[in-house]
mmCIF file of C-alpha atoms and ligand atoms in Angstrom:
data_model
loop_
_atom_site.group_PDB
_atom_site.id
_atom_site.type_symbol
_atom_site.label_atom_id
_atom_site.label_comp_id
_atom_site.label_asym_id
_atom_site.label_seq_id
_atom_site.Cartn_x
_atom_site.Cartn_y
_atom_site.Cartn_z
ATOM 1 C CA MET T 794 -15.389 1.341 -11.466
ATOM 2 C CA ASN T 795 -18.491 3.482 -12.023
ATOM 3 C CA ILE T 796 -17.639 7.209 -11.966
ATOM 4 C CA THR T 797 -21.121 8.377 -10.928
ATOM 5 C CA LYS T 798 -21.205 5.885 -8.081
ATOM 6 C CA VAL T 799 -17.711 6.916 -6.947
ATOM 7 C CA GLU T 800 -18.797 10.572 -6.956
ATOM 8 C CA THR T 801 -21.937 9.761 -4.969
ATOM 9 C CA LEU T 802 -19.861 7.950 -2.340
ATOM 10 C CA PHE T 803 -17.245 10.701 -2.206
ATOM 11 C CA LYS T 804 -20.050 13.231 -1.610
ATOM 12 C CA LEU T 805 -21.480 11.073 1.171
ATOM 13 C CA PHE T 806 -18.114 10.716 2.959
ATOM 14 C CA ASN T 807 -17.125 14.331 2.346
ATOM 15 C CA GLU T 808 -20.358 16.056 3.330
ATOM 16 C CA THR T 809 -20.852 13.981 6.473
ATOM 17 C CA ALA T 810 -17.185 14.437 7.509
ATOM 18 C CA VAL T 811 -17.658 18.207 7.167
ATOM 19 C CA ILE T 812 -20.846 18.081 9.282
ATOM 20 C CA LEU T 813 -18.999 16.099 11.976
ATOM 21 C CA GLN T 814 -16.112 18.552 11.899
ATOM 22 C CA GLU T 815 -18.517 21.428 12.642
ATOM 23 C CA GLU T 816 -19.225 19.913 16.057
ATOM 24 C CA LEU T 817 -16.225 17.777 16.947
ATOM 25 C CA PRO T 818 -12.764 19.227 17.606
ATOM 26 C CA CYS T 819 -11.012 17.105 14.983
ATOM 27 C CA SER T 820 -9.254 17.171 11.622
ATOM 28 C CA TYR T 821 -10.988 16.261 8.360
ATOM 29 C CA LEU T 822 -9.284 12.830 8.291
ATOM 30 C CA GLU T 823 -10.399 12.098 11.858
ATOM 31 C CA ALA T 824 -13.938 13.147 10.942
ATOM 32 C CA LEU T 825 -13.730 10.917 7.852
ATOM 33 C CA ALA T 826 -12.810 7.954 10.051
ATOM 34 C CA GLU T 827 -15.790 8.716 12.312
ATOM 35 C CA THR T 828 -18.219 8.986 9.423
ATOM 36 C CA GLY T 829 -16.798 5.796 7.856
ATOM 37 C CA GLU T 830 -17.598 3.974 11.108
ATOM 38 C CA ASN T 831 -21.120 5.390 11.051
ATOM 39 C CA VAL T 832 -21.670 4.333 7.431
ATOM 40 C CA PHE T 833 -20.464 0.820 8.235
ATOM 41 C CA HIS T 834 -22.658 0.452 11.329
ATOM 42 C CA GLY T 835 -25.650 2.278 9.811
ATOM 43 C CA ASP T 836 -25.790 4.271 13.010
ATOM 44 C CA ILE T 837 -24.318 7.346 14.691
ATOM 45 C CA LEU T 838 -21.627 6.403 17.179
ATOM 46 C CA GLN T 839 -20.791 9.917 18.478
ATOM 47 C CA ASP T 840 -23.145 10.424 21.448
ATOM 48 C CA GLU T 841 -21.919 13.955 22.064
ATOM 49 C CA LEU T 842 -23.490 15.307 18.851
ATOM 50 C CA SER T 843 -26.625 17.476 19.018
ATOM 51 C CA GLU T 844 -29.945 15.920 17.947
ATOM 52 C CA LEU T 845 -30.083 18.272 14.964
ATOM 53 C CA THR T 846 -26.666 17.154 13.703
ATOM 54 C CA LYS T 847 -27.598 13.504 14.224
ATOM 55 C CA LYS T 848 -30.713 14.062 12.085
ATOM 56 C CA ARG T 849 -28.719 15.786 9.347
ATOM 57 C CA LEU T 850 -26.205 12.922 9.287
ATOM 58 C CA MET T 851 -28.885 10.221 9.307
ATOM 59 C CA LYS T 852 -30.541 11.836 6.281
ATOM 60 C CA HIS T 853 -27.272 11.425 4.341
ATOM 61 C CA TYR T 854 -26.634 7.872 5.579
ATOM 62 C CA ASN T 855 -30.172 6.748 4.758
ATOM 63 C CA SER T 856 -29.841 8.030 1.189
ATOM 64 C CA ILE T 857 -27.347 5.277 0.287
ATOM 65 C CA SER T 858 -27.018 1.532 0.697
ATOM 66 C CA LEU T 859 -23.489 0.208 0.147
ATOM 67 C CA GLN T 860 -24.923 -3.000 -1.260
ATOM 68 C CA GLY T 861 -25.406 -1.283 -4.627
ATOM 69 C CA TYR T 862 -21.686 -0.472 -4.880
ATOM 70 C CA SER T 863 -18.691 -2.595 -5.887
ATOM 71 C CA LYS T 864 -15.619 -2.863 -3.653
ATOM 72 C CA GLU T 865 -13.676 -0.716 -6.138
ATOM 73 C CA ASP T 866 -16.440 1.961 -6.185
ATOM 74 C CA ILE T 867 -16.221 2.094 -2.393
ATOM 75 C CA ARG T 868 -12.402 2.168 -2.364
ATOM 76 C CA ASN T 869 -12.326 4.967 -4.914
ATOM 77 C CA GLY T 870 -14.990 7.110 -3.221
ATOM 78 C CA TYR T 871 -13.283 6.697 0.150
ATOM 79 C CA GLN T 872 -9.848 7.275 -1.415
ATOM 80 C CA LEU T 873 -10.955 10.635 -2.893
ATOM 81 C CA ALA T 874 -12.060 11.788 0.548
ATOM 82 C CA ILE T 875 -8.741 10.627 2.074
ATOM 83 C CA LEU T 876 -6.858 12.510 -0.646
ATOM 84 C CA LYS T 877 -8.794 15.666 0.212
ATOM 85 C CA GLY T 878 -7.879 15.221 3.879
ATOM 86 C CA MET T 879 -4.236 14.551 3.079
ATOM 87 C CA GLN T 880 -3.944 17.879 1.292
ATOM 88 C CA GLU T 881 -4.398 19.521 4.719
ATOM 89 C CA ASN T 882 -1.190 18.474 6.434
ATOM 90 C CA VAL T 883 0.116 14.996 5.751
ATOM 91 C CA GLN T 884 3.871 14.641 5.297
ATOM 92 C CA PRO T 885 5.043 13.169 1.963
ATOM 93 C CA ASN T 886 6.204 9.911 3.557
ATOM 94 C CA HIS T 887 2.713 9.184 4.848
ATOM 95 C CA GLN T 888 0.958 9.837 1.538
ATOM 96 C CA MET T 889 -1.351 7.197 0.204
ATOM 97 C CA THR T 890 0.021 5.086 -2.660
ATOM 98 C CA PRO T 891 -1.348 6.613 -5.905
ATOM 99 C CA ASP T 892 -4.025 4.617 -7.626
ATOM 100 C CA ALA T 893 -2.129 4.095 -10.876
ATOM 101 C CA VAL T 894 0.792 2.603 -8.923
ATOM 102 C CA GLY T 895 -1.519 0.286 -6.991
ATOM 103 C CA MET T 896 -3.187 -0.894 -10.189
ATOM 104 C CA PHE T 897 0.171 -1.626 -11.795
ATOM 105 C CA VAL T 898 1.526 -3.467 -8.736
ATOM 106 C CA SER T 899 -1.667 -5.514 -8.717
ATOM 107 C CA TYR T 900 -1.222 -6.407 -12.408
ATOM 108 C CA ILE T 901 2.419 -7.410 -12.000
ATOM 109 C CA MET T 902 1.772 -9.376 -8.797
ATOM 110 C CA ASP T 903 -0.969 -11.286 -10.514
ATOM 111 C CA LYS T 904 1.553 -12.312 -13.192
ATOM 112 C CA PHE T 905 4.189 -13.459 -10.682
ATOM 113 C CA LEU T 906 1.701 -15.280 -8.460
ATOM 114 C CA GLU T 907 -0.447 -16.617 -11.312
ATOM 115 C CA ALA T 908 -0.092 -20.232 -10.206
ATOM 116 C CA LYS T 909 -1.228 -19.596 -6.642
ATOM 117 C CA GLN T 910 -4.949 -19.706 -5.905
ATOM 118 C CA GLU T 911 -4.323 -18.696 -2.328
ATOM 119 C CA TYR T 912 -1.491 -16.883 -0.655
ATOM 120 C CA THR T 913 -0.531 -14.800 2.343
ATOM 121 C CA LEU T 914 0.305 -11.125 1.896
ATOM 122 C CA LEU T 915 1.940 -8.594 4.216
ATOM 123 C CA ASP T 916 2.140 -4.822 3.909
ATOM 124 C CA PRO T 917 4.429 -3.704 6.786
ATOM 125 C CA VAL T 918 3.631 -0.005 6.131
ATOM 126 C CA VAL T 919 -0.022 -0.369 5.209
ATOM 127 C CA GLY T 920 -0.995 3.302 5.850
ATOM 128 C CA THR T 921 -4.606 3.840 4.728
ATOM 129 C CA GLY T 922 -4.628 0.382 3.144
ATOM 130 C CA ASN T 923 -5.211 1.837 -0.316
ATOM 131 C CA LEU T 924 -2.409 -0.186 -1.944
ATOM 132 C CA LEU T 925 -3.388 -3.394 -0.135
ATOM 133 C CA PHE T 926 -7.082 -3.064 -1.002
ATOM 134 C CA THR T 927 -6.330 -2.185 -4.638
ATOM 135 C CA ILE T 928 -4.527 -5.521 -4.867
ATOM 136 C CA MET T 929 -7.157 -7.505 -2.990
ATOM 137 C CA ASN T 930 -10.084 -5.981 -4.912
ATOM 138 C CA ASN T 931 -8.394 -6.619 -8.251
ATOM 139 C CA GLN T 932 -7.663 -10.303 -7.592
ATOM 140 C CA PRO T 933 -11.193 -11.406 -6.711
ATOM 141 C CA GLY T 934 -10.675 -15.064 -7.699
ATOM 142 C CA LYS T 935 -7.861 -15.500 -5.173
ATOM 143 C CA ASN T 936 -7.994 -16.366 -1.540
ATOM 144 C CA ILE T 937 -5.611 -13.845 0.046
ATOM 145 C CA ALA T 938 -4.935 -13.862 3.788
ATOM 146 C CA SER T 939 -3.550 -10.401 4.393
ATOM 147 C CA PHE T 940 -1.745 -8.586 7.175
ATOM 148 C CA GLY T 941 -1.023 -4.873 7.555
ATOM 149 C CA VAL T 942 1.177 -2.958 9.993
ATOM 150 C CA ASP T 943 1.515 0.786 10.488
ATOM 151 C CA ILE T 944 2.919 3.055 13.149
ATOM 152 C CA ASP T 945 0.395 5.854 12.539
ATOM 153 C CA ASP T 946 -2.803 5.298 14.504
ATOM 154 C CA LEU T 947 -5.006 7.525 12.359
ATOM 155 C CA LEU T 948 -3.881 5.990 9.069
ATOM 156 C CA ILE T 949 -4.390 2.454 10.348
ATOM 157 C CA LYS T 950 -7.824 3.454 11.636
ATOM 158 C CA LEU T 951 -8.653 4.627 8.105
ATOM 159 C CA ALA T 952 -7.362 1.252 6.866
ATOM 160 C CA TYR T 953 -9.527 -0.698 9.275
ATOM 161 C CA ILE T 954 -12.620 1.309 8.352
ATOM 162 C CA GLY T 955 -11.784 0.905 4.656
ATOM 163 C CA ALA T 956 -11.501 -2.874 5.183
ATOM 164 C CA ASN T 957 -14.944 -2.973 6.826
ATOM 165 C CA LEU T 958 -16.558 -0.852 4.116
ATOM 166 C CA GLN T 959 -14.993 -2.973 1.350
ATOM 167 C CA GLU T 960 -15.646 -6.210 3.244
ATOM 168 C CA GLN T 961 -12.015 -7.289 2.970
ATOM 169 C CA ALA T 962 -10.609 -9.471 5.725
ATOM 170 C CA VAL T 963 -7.243 -8.201 6.949
ATOM 171 C CA GLN T 964 -5.360 -8.429 10.228
ATOM 172 C CA LEU T 965 -4.056 -4.994 11.178
ATOM 173 C CA TYR T 966 -1.376 -4.138 13.740
ATOM 174 C CA ASN T 967 -0.764 -0.589 14.990
ATOM 175 C CA GLN T 968 2.939 -0.704 15.791
ATOM 176 C CA ASP T 969 6.426 0.045 14.556
ATOM 177 C CA ALA T 970 7.055 -2.615 11.903
ATOM 178 C CA LEU T 971 10.722 -2.747 12.941
ATOM 179 C CA GLU T 972 9.740 -4.122 16.343
ATOM 180 C CA PRO T 973 9.039 -7.879 16.538
ATOM 181 C CA LEU T 974 5.922 -8.827 14.549
ATOM 182 C CA LEU T 975 3.452 -11.541 15.531
ATOM 183 C CA ILE T 976 3.057 -12.537 11.891
ATOM 184 C CA ASP T 977 4.437 -15.727 10.300
ATOM 185 C CA PRO T 978 6.485 -15.449 7.088
ATOM 186 C CA VAL T 979 4.236 -14.781 4.096
ATOM 187 C CA ASP T 980 4.193 -15.640 0.379
ATOM 188 C CA ALA T 981 4.407 -12.003 -0.715
ATOM 189 C CA VAL T 982 5.239 -8.603 0.741
ATOM 190 C CA ILE T 983 4.134 -5.278 -0.710
ATOM 191 C CA CYS T 984 5.742 -2.163 0.667
ATOM 192 C CA ASP T 985 5.530 1.483 -0.434
ATOM 193 C CA LEU T 986 8.609 2.438 1.554
ATOM 194 C CA PRO T 987 8.709 5.567 3.721
ATOM 195 C CA VAL T 988 12.039 7.177 2.904
ATOM 196 C CA GLY T 989 14.141 8.755 5.637
ATOM 197 C CA TYR T 990 15.979 8.218 8.884
ATOM 198 C CA TYR T 991 14.803 5.854 11.624
ATOM 199 C CA PRO T 992 15.110 7.586 15.019
ATOM 200 C CA ASP T 993 15.528 4.498 17.250
ATOM 201 C CA ASP T 994 19.243 3.608 17.084
ATOM 202 C CA VAL T 995 18.881 0.853 19.705
ATOM 203 C CA ARG T 996 16.258 -0.992 17.678
ATOM 204 C CA ALA T 997 18.210 -0.311 14.470
ATOM 205 C CA SER T 998 21.270 -2.014 15.973
ATOM 206 C CA GLU T 999 19.420 -5.368 15.660
ATOM 207 C CA TYR T 1000 19.532 -5.073 11.875
ATOM 208 C CA GLU T 1001 22.333 -5.994 9.493
ATOM 209 C CA LEU T 1002 21.540 -2.869 7.489
ATOM 210 C CA LYS T 1003 22.041 -0.445 10.383
ATOM 211 C CA ALA T 1004 24.174 2.571 9.535
ATOM 212 C CA ASP T 1005 27.833 2.386 10.570
ATOM 213 C CA GLU T 1006 27.390 5.749 12.253
ATOM 214 C CA GLY T 1007 24.404 8.000 13.010
ATOM 215 C CA HIS T 1008 20.778 7.171 12.316
ATOM 216 C CA SER T 1009 19.966 4.317 9.946
ATOM 217 C CA TYR T 1010 17.695 4.562 6.930
ATOM 218 C CA ALA T 1011 14.178 3.392 7.808
ATOM 219 C CA HIS T 1012 13.684 2.196 4.229
ATOM 220 C CA HIS T 1013 16.802 -0.024 4.367
ATOM 221 C CA LEU T 1014 15.710 -1.556 7.689
ATOM 222 C CA LEU T 1015 12.204 -2.117 6.318
ATOM 223 C CA ILE T 1016 13.638 -3.961 3.312
ATOM 224 C CA GLU T 1017 15.568 -6.236 5.699
ATOM 225 C CA LYS T 1018 12.449 -6.746 7.828
ATOM 226 C CA SER T 1019 10.377 -7.557 4.743
ATOM 227 C CA MET T 1020 12.997 -10.071 3.595
ATOM 228 C CA ASN T 1021 12.915 -11.736 7.035
ATOM 229 C CA HIS T 1022 9.142 -12.016 6.877
ATOM 230 C CA VAL T 1023 8.850 -13.640 3.474
ATOM 231 C CA LYS T 1024 9.067 -17.428 2.896
ATOM 232 C CA SER T 1025 11.816 -18.948 0.739
ATOM 233 C CA GLY T 1026 10.679 -18.523 -2.859
ATOM 234 C CA GLY T 1027 8.276 -15.752 -1.819
ATOM 235 C CA TYR T 1028 8.180 -12.371 -3.527
ATOM 236 C CA LEU T 1029 8.745 -8.779 -2.455
ATOM 237 C CA PHE T 1030 7.183 -5.916 -4.403
ATOM 238 C CA LEU T 1031 8.871 -2.794 -3.082
ATOM 239 C CA ILE T 1032 8.116 0.759 -4.142
ATOM 240 C CA ILE T 1033 11.521 2.378 -3.876
ATOM 241 C CA PRO T 1034 12.998 5.810 -4.570
ATOM 242 C CA ASN T 1035 15.044 5.791 -7.788
ATOM 243 C CA SER T 1036 17.993 7.032 -5.749
ATOM 244 C CA LEU T 1037 18.011 3.919 -3.499
ATOM 245 C CA PHE T 1038 21.383 2.701 -4.720
ATOM 246 C CA GLU T 1039 23.098 6.073 -4.815
ATOM 247 C CA THR T 1040 23.761 6.698 -1.107
ATOM 248 C CA LYS T 1041 26.763 5.900 1.103
ATOM 249 C CA GLU T 1042 24.871 2.993 2.690
ATOM 250 C CA ALA T 1043 23.881 1.539 -0.685
ATOM 251 C CA PRO T 1044 26.730 -1.018 -1.121
ATOM 252 C CA LYS T 1045 25.670 -2.814 2.086
ATOM 253 C CA LEU T 1046 22.053 -2.874 0.951
ATOM 254 C CA ASN T 1047 23.075 -4.147 -2.456
ATOM 255 C CA GLN T 1048 25.100 -6.967 -0.936
ATOM 256 C CA PHE T 1049 22.261 -7.934 1.433
ATOM 257 C CA ILE T 1050 19.760 -8.084 -1.433
ATOM 258 C CA LYS T 1051 22.088 -10.227 -3.565
ATOM 259 C CA GLU T 1052 22.825 -12.633 -0.700
ATOM 260 C CA GLN T 1053 19.193 -13.129 0.226
ATOM 261 C CA SER T 1054 17.261 -12.888 -3.018
ATOM 262 C CA TYR T 1055 17.170 -12.866 -6.810
ATOM 263 C CA ILE T 1056 16.306 -9.596 -8.508
ATOM 264 C CA GLN T 1057 13.308 -10.399 -10.712
ATOM 265 C CA GLY T 1058 12.594 -6.944 -12.001
ATOM 266 C CA LEU T 1059 12.874 -3.191 -11.784
ATOM 267 C CA ILE T 1060 10.033 -1.178 -13.245
ATOM 268 C CA GLN T 1061 10.492 2.575 -13.371
ATOM 269 C CA LEU T 1062 7.261 4.471 -12.849
ATOM 270 C CA PRO T 1063 6.638 7.421 -15.194
ATOM 271 C CA VAL T 1064 8.566 10.454 -13.906
ATOM 272 C CA SER T 1065 5.549 12.651 -14.748
ATOM 273 C CA MET T 1066 3.657 11.000 -11.854
ATOM 274 C CA PHE T 1067 5.947 12.715 -9.365
ATOM 275 C CA LYS T 1068 6.421 16.354 -8.416
ATOM 276 C CA THR T 1069 10.149 16.261 -9.225
ATOM 277 C CA LYS T 1070 12.522 13.885 -10.984
ATOM 278 C CA ALA T 1071 14.294 13.355 -7.652
ATOM 279 C CA ALA T 1072 11.040 12.131 -6.076
ATOM 280 C CA ALA T 1073 10.431 9.518 -8.792
ATOM 281 C CA LYS T 1074 10.030 5.864 -7.797
ATOM 282 C CA SER T 1075 10.255 2.336 -9.162
ATOM 283 C CA ILE T 1076 8.765 -1.045 -8.384
ATOM 284 C CA PHE T 1077 11.562 -3.389 -7.322
ATOM 285 C CA ILE T 1078 10.687 -7.092 -7.463
ATOM 286 C CA LEU T 1079 12.716 -9.654 -5.513
ATOM 287 C CA GLN T 1080 12.352 -13.369 -4.911
ATOM 288 C CA LYS T 1081 13.801 -14.779 -1.716
ATOM 289 C CA LYS T 1082 16.327 -17.539 -2.303
ATOM 290 C CA GLY T 1083 15.596 -21.127 -1.246
ATOM 291 C CA ASP T 1084 15.967 -24.763 -2.331
ATOM 292 C CA ALA T 1085 14.953 -25.234 -5.969
ATOM 293 C CA ILE T 1086 14.561 -21.485 -6.508
ATOM 294 C CA VAL T 1087 16.526 -20.469 -9.587
ATOM 295 C CA PRO T 1088 17.356 -16.946 -10.704
ATOM 296 C CA PRO T 1089 15.627 -15.454 -13.758
ATOM 297 C CA LYS T 1090 17.551 -15.699 -17.046
ATOM 298 C CA ASN T 1091 17.320 -11.920 -17.238
ATOM 299 C CA ALA T 1092 15.745 -9.445 -14.867
ATOM 300 C CA LEU T 1093 12.651 -7.673 -16.171
ATOM 301 C CA LEU T 1094 13.799 -4.085 -16.752
ATOM 302 C CA VAL T 1095 11.101 -1.673 -17.821
ATOM 303 C CA ASP T 1096 10.683 2.097 -18.090
ATOM 304 C CA LEU T 1097 6.981 2.790 -17.990
ATOM 305 C CA PRO T 1098 5.630 5.496 -20.303
ATOM 306 C CA ASN T 1099 2.835 7.813 -19.130
ATOM 307 C CA PHE T 1100 -0.174 5.692 -18.249
ATOM 308 C CA SER T 1101 -2.234 7.822 -20.675
ATOM 309 C CA ASN T 1102 0.046 6.789 -23.574
ATOM 310 C CA VAL T 1103 -2.062 3.877 -24.788
ATOM 311 C CA GLU T 1104 0.297 2.696 -27.539
ATOM 312 C CA GLY T 1105 3.330 2.941 -25.279
ATOM 313 C CA MET T 1106 1.569 0.992 -22.531
ATOM 314 C CA GLN T 1107 0.463 -1.705 -24.980
ATOM 315 C CA ALA T 1108 4.062 -2.133 -26.156
ATOM 316 C CA ILE T 1109 5.242 -2.452 -22.544
ATOM 317 C CA MET T 1110 2.535 -4.987 -21.672
ATOM 318 C CA LYS T 1111 3.685 -7.018 -24.679
ATOM 319 C CA LYS T 1112 7.289 -6.827 -23.469
ATOM 320 C CA ILE T 1113 6.229 -7.955 -19.986
ATOM 321 C CA SER T 1114 4.161 -10.877 -21.309
ATOM 322 C CA GLY T 1115 7.108 -11.878 -23.537
ATOM 323 C CA TRP T 1116 9.426 -11.850 -20.526
ATOM 324 C CA PHE T 1117 7.110 -14.150 -18.558
ATOM 325 C CA GLU T 1118 6.833 -16.550 -21.527
ATOM 326 C CA GLU T 1119 10.630 -16.738 -21.811
ATOM 327 C CA GLU T 1120 11.080 -17.271 -18.064
ATOM 328 C CA ARG T 1121 8.463 -20.028 -17.943
ATOM 329 C CA LYS T 1122 10.355 -21.988 -20.600
ATOM 330 C CA LYS T 1123 13.162 -22.728 -18.150
HETATM 331 N N1 SAM L 1163 0.604 2.030 0.918
HETATM 332 C C1 SAM L 1163 0.103 3.018 1.852
HETATM 333 C C2 SAM L 1163 -1.278 3.489 1.421
HETATM 334 O O1 SAM L 1163 -1.743 3.130 0.321
HETATM 335 O O2 SAM L 1163 -1.887 4.257 2.189
HETATM 336 C C3 SAM L 1163 1.024 4.215 1.961
HETATM 337 C C4 SAM L 1163 2.315 3.951 2.625
HETATM 338 S S1 SAM L 1163 3.151 5.445 3.021
HETATM 339 C C5 SAM L 1163 4.064 5.784 1.587
HETATM 340 C C6 SAM L 1163 4.342 4.893 4.172
HETATM 341 C C7 SAM L 1163 3.763 4.475 5.518
HETATM 342 O O3 SAM L 1163 4.830 4.039 6.355
HETATM 343 C C8 SAM L 1163 3.050 5.546 6.304
HETATM 344 O O4 SAM L 1163 1.717 5.149 6.483
HETATM 345 C C9 SAM L 1163 3.778 5.596 7.659
HETATM 346 O O5 SAM L 1163 2.926 5.791 8.750
HETATM 347 C C10 SAM L 1163 4.400 4.215 7.692
HETATM 348 N N2 SAM L 1163 5.592 4.022 8.538
HETATM 349 C C11 SAM L 1163 6.701 4.780 8.606
HETATM 350 N N3 SAM L 1163 7.609 4.238 9.439
HETATM 351 C C12 SAM L 1163 7.037 3.092 9.921
HETATM 352 C C13 SAM L 1163 7.478 2.075 10.830
HETATM 353 N N4 SAM L 1163 8.669 2.129 11.423
HETATM 354 N N5 SAM L 1163 6.638 1.047 11.090
HETATM 355 C C14 SAM L 1163 5.411 0.974 10.504
HETATM 356 N N6 SAM L 1163 4.945 1.918 9.648
HETATM 357 C C15 SAM L 1163 5.746 2.956 9.354
#
């Protein structure tokens, strides 16, 4: 990633989104989606704008050619603009996955899926696509056929524009991921789980992990859905709240996970990344059971230090590599 290039792209997205917002009745994120479309097409798609505004926008667009930028430069520039927009009014459950988390998930996935040159990948709550694209951009040698689902039409629009700008092929579906999906089981699922209640009790009743009474937890149902959509031997990389196993519904979830999969690892993200200790999260890694799939000798249990703690991170990386070496001996 080149910081100057990222800043230049952020300025392009930001300044043109602000210009669009002066004339269109829309939020910053909506304006960002519009300007992203314009940048991709090299044209202005909003006919209703005045000639003067069109000229001002064109001057910005003509000042940059995306060809001189890497996929990660583009993702980062676009991500900074999305972050600015999210400060306006996005609820915590719809927040983009932080970059450091995406980078770490990408690193750990690469280790688990090292032997596969091509694989299929599903993110059932893809949001802006930031997590998915971090993974795809950081595994350039691999052929990844990816699928994303999200219920929020603006976020998935940002994902589709991000995919175009970064030239990443992905099939996106704007729907509730708990409704039937037209996607075959995949080799790996990534999922930064939205935490909270799922309002549709009728739909929830189709799931084993429905609550015995009242609304069910959306994050429990999404874990079940993810498990159903992964092939035998496939992996799930779930970003979970640390409190996942502390609720009344937790024993049922625990039993479901043990019946269906082997726990490969639990990696606690640094608490300092989150506003409060209660909001802290972990990466939970599962492998779906199947013929010839054997459990790990030991699960990989790691507490990550602050990402800025270079020595601490090096020690952890060594521990992780050691774990993989041990597991591969079996
Ligand atoms: N990884 C995403 C990114 O980098 O932008 C962020 C995911 S965010 C933590 C959780 C997402 O879950 C939100 O985008 C929200 O719209 C989506 N979501 C919540 N309930 C959903 C459902 N039932 N079906 C599909 N998406 C859902």
